[in-house]
C-alpha positions as a printed NumPy array, in Angstrom:
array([[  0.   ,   0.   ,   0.   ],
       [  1.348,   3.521,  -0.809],
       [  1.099,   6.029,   1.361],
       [  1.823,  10.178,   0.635],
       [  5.002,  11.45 ,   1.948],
       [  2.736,  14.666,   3.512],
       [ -0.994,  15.981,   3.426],
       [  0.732,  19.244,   1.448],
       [  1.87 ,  19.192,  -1.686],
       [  5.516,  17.404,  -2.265],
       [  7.152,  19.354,  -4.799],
       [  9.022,  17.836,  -8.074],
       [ 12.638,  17.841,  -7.559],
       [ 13.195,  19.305, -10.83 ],
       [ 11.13 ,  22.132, -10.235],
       [ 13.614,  23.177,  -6.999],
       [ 15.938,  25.912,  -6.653],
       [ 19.628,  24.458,  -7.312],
       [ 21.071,  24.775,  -3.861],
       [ 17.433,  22.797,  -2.634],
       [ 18.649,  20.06 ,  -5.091],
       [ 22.038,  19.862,  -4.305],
       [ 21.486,  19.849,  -0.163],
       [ 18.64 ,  16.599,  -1.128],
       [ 21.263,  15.09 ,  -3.38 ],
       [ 24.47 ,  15.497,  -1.035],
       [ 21.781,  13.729,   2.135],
       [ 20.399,  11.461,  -0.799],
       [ 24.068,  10.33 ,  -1.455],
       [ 24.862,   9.85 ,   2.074],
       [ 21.946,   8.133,   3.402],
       [ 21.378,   6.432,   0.548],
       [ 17.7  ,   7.694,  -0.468],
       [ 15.823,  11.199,   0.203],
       [ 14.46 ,  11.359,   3.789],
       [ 10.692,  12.337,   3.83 ],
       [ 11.155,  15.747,   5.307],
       [ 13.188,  17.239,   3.065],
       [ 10.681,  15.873,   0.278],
       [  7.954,  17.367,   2.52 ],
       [  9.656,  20.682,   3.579],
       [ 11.297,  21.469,  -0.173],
       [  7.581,  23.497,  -1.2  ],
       [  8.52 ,  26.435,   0.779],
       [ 12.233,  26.697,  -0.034],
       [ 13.114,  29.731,   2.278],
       [ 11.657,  28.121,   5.313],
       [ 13.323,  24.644,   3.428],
       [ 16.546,  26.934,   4.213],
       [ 16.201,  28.254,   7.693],
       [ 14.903,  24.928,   9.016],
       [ 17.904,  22.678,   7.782],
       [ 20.466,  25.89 ,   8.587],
       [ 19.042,  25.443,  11.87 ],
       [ 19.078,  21.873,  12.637],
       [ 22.937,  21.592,  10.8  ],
       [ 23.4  ,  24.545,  13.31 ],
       [ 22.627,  22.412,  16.394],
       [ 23.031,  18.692,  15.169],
       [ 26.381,  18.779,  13.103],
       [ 28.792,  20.611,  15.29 ],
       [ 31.98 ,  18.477,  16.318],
       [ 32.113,  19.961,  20.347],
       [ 30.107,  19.691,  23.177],
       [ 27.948,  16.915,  23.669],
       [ 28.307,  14.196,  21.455],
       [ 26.603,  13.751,  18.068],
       [ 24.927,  10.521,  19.941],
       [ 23.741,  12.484,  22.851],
       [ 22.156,  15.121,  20.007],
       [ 20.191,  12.553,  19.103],
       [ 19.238,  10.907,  22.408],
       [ 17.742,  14.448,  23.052],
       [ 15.646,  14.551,  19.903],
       [ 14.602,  10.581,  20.113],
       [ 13.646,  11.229,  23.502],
       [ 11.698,  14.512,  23.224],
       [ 10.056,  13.313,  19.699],
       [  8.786,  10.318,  22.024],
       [  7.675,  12.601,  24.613],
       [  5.622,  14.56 ,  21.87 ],
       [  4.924,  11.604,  19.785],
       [  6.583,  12.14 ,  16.303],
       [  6.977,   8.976,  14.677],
       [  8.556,  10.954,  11.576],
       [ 11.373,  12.076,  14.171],
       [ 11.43 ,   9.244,  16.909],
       [ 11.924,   6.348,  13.843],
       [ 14.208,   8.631,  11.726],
       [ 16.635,  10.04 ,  14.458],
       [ 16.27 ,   6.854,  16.697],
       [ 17.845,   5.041,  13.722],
       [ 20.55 ,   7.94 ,  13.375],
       [ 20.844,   7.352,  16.992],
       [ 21.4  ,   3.498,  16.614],
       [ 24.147,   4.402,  14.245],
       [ 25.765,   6.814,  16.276],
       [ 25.434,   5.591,  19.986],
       [ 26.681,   1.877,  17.849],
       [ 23.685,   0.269,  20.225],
       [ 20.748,  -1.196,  18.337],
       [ 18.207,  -0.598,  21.584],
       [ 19.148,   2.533,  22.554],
       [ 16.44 ,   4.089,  20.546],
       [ 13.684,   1.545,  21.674],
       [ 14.681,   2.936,  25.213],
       [ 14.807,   6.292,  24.864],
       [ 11.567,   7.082,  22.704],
       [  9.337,   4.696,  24.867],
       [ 10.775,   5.525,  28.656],
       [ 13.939,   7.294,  28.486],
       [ 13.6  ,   6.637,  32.781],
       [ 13.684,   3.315,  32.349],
       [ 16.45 ,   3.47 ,  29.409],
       [ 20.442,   1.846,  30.146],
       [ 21.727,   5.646,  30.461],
       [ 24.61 ,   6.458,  32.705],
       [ 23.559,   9.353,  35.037],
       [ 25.059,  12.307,  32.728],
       [ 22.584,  11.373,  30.032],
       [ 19.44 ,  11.128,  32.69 ],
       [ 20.326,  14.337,  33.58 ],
       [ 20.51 ,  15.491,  30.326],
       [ 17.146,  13.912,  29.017],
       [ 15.506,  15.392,  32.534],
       [ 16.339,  19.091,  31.629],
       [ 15.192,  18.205,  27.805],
       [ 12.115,  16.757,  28.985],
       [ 11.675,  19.873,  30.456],
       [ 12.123,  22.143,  28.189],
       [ 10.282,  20.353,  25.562],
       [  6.945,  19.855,  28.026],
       [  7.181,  22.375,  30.921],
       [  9.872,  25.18 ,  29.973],
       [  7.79 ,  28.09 ,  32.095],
       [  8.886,  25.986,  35.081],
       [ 12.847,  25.861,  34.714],
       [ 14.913,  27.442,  37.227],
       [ 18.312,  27.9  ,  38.386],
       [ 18.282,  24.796,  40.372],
       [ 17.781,  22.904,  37.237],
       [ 20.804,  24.606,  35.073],
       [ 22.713,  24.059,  38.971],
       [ 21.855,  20.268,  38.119],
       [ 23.411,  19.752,  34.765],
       [ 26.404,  21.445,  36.131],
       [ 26.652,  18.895,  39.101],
       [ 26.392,  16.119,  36.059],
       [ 29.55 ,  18.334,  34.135],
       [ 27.797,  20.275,  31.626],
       [ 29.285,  23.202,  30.331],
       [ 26.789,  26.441,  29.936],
       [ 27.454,  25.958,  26.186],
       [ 26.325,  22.341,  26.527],
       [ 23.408,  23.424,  28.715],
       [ 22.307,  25.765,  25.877],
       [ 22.466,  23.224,  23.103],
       [ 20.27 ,  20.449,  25.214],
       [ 17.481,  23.333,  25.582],
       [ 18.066,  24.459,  22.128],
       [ 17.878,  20.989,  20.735],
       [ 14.864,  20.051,  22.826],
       [ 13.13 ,  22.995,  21.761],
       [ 13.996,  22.943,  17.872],
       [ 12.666,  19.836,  17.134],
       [  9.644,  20.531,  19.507],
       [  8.72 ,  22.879,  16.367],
       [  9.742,  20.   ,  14.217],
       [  7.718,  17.444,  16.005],
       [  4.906,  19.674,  15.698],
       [  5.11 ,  20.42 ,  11.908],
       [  5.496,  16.68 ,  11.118],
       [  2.427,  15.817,  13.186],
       [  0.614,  18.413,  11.022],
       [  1.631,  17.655,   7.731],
       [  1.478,  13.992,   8.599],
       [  4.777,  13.297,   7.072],
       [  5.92 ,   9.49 ,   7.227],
       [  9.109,   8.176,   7.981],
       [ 11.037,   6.355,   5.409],
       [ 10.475,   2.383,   5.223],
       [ 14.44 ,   2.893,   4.811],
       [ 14.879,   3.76 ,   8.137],
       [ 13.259,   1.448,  10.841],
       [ 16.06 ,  -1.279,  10.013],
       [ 18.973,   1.438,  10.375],
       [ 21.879,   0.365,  13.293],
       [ 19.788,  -2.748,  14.369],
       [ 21.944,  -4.997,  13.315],
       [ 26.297,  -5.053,  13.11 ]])
């Protein structure tokens, strides 16, 4: 049975602006086939732009936390606001990257009940947080993730992370984008 990629209209790639193309190729090349969302997102190109500049921002830089606890964040706060695009695609990035085929399972269902070490509970309690209850952080919560040896910097990119892909999680849901068949099998086996 086919489904549609998104309730909106999925543009032609053709019919893109070049540097739309070539950022769909150059994740098309790497992956292996064209994720949903970029599919999905490509029909408004400038928002197309300042979403992926956005996530690269957060997700692709090489300090701070890890590029496996980046992902634990969005697996576990796309669980908390149910985005199957996000929990299936970045739980399999997260398989890949944490080189742990149940991490994902763990995180997106009960990230409590998870095999975490007690840096990454912290972590996943202050993105929890931020993703369901921000009004209610305080100092004694930043005070926390310093106790667990977080940096400010790193403290910023958890609540930065958590709340990005809140607005992700929330445009997926509405455009009822699917994940990729491509990716449920990603990092579950060596």
């Amino acid at each position: 049975m086919t489904h549609p990629i998104s309730r909106f209209a999925v543009p032609d790639l053709d019919s893109l602006p070049q540097d739309i193309r070539d950022s769909i190729a150059k994740i098309s090349e790497k992956s292996g086939f064209v994720p949903n969302v970029f599919l999905a997102l490509a029909h408004r190109p400038a928002e197309f732009r300042a979403f992926f500049a956005y996530h690269d921002a957060l997700m692709d830089k090489d300090d701070g936390l890890t590029k496996a606890e980046r992902e634990m964040i969005v697996v576990a706060t796309s669980g908390l606001n149910r985005c199957q695009y996000c929990v299936v695609a970045h739980g399999a990035i997260l398989r890949i990257r944490a080189k742990n085929p149940l991490i994902a399972d763990q995180v997106a269902v009960n990230w409590r009940k998870a095999d975490l070490t007690d840096r990454q509970r912290a972590m996943l309690r202050y993105a929890e947080k931020v993703a369901l209850a921000a009004q209610e952080i305080e100092d004694a919560d930043h005070q926390a993730l310093a106790q667990a040896g977080f940096t400010a910097d790193e403290v910023w990119d958890i609540g930065a992370i958590a709340a990005f892909f809140g607005m992700s999680n929330r445009l997926v849901n509405a455009a009822n984008i699917r994940p990729n068949d491509e990716f449920y099998m990603l990092g579950r086996q060596p």
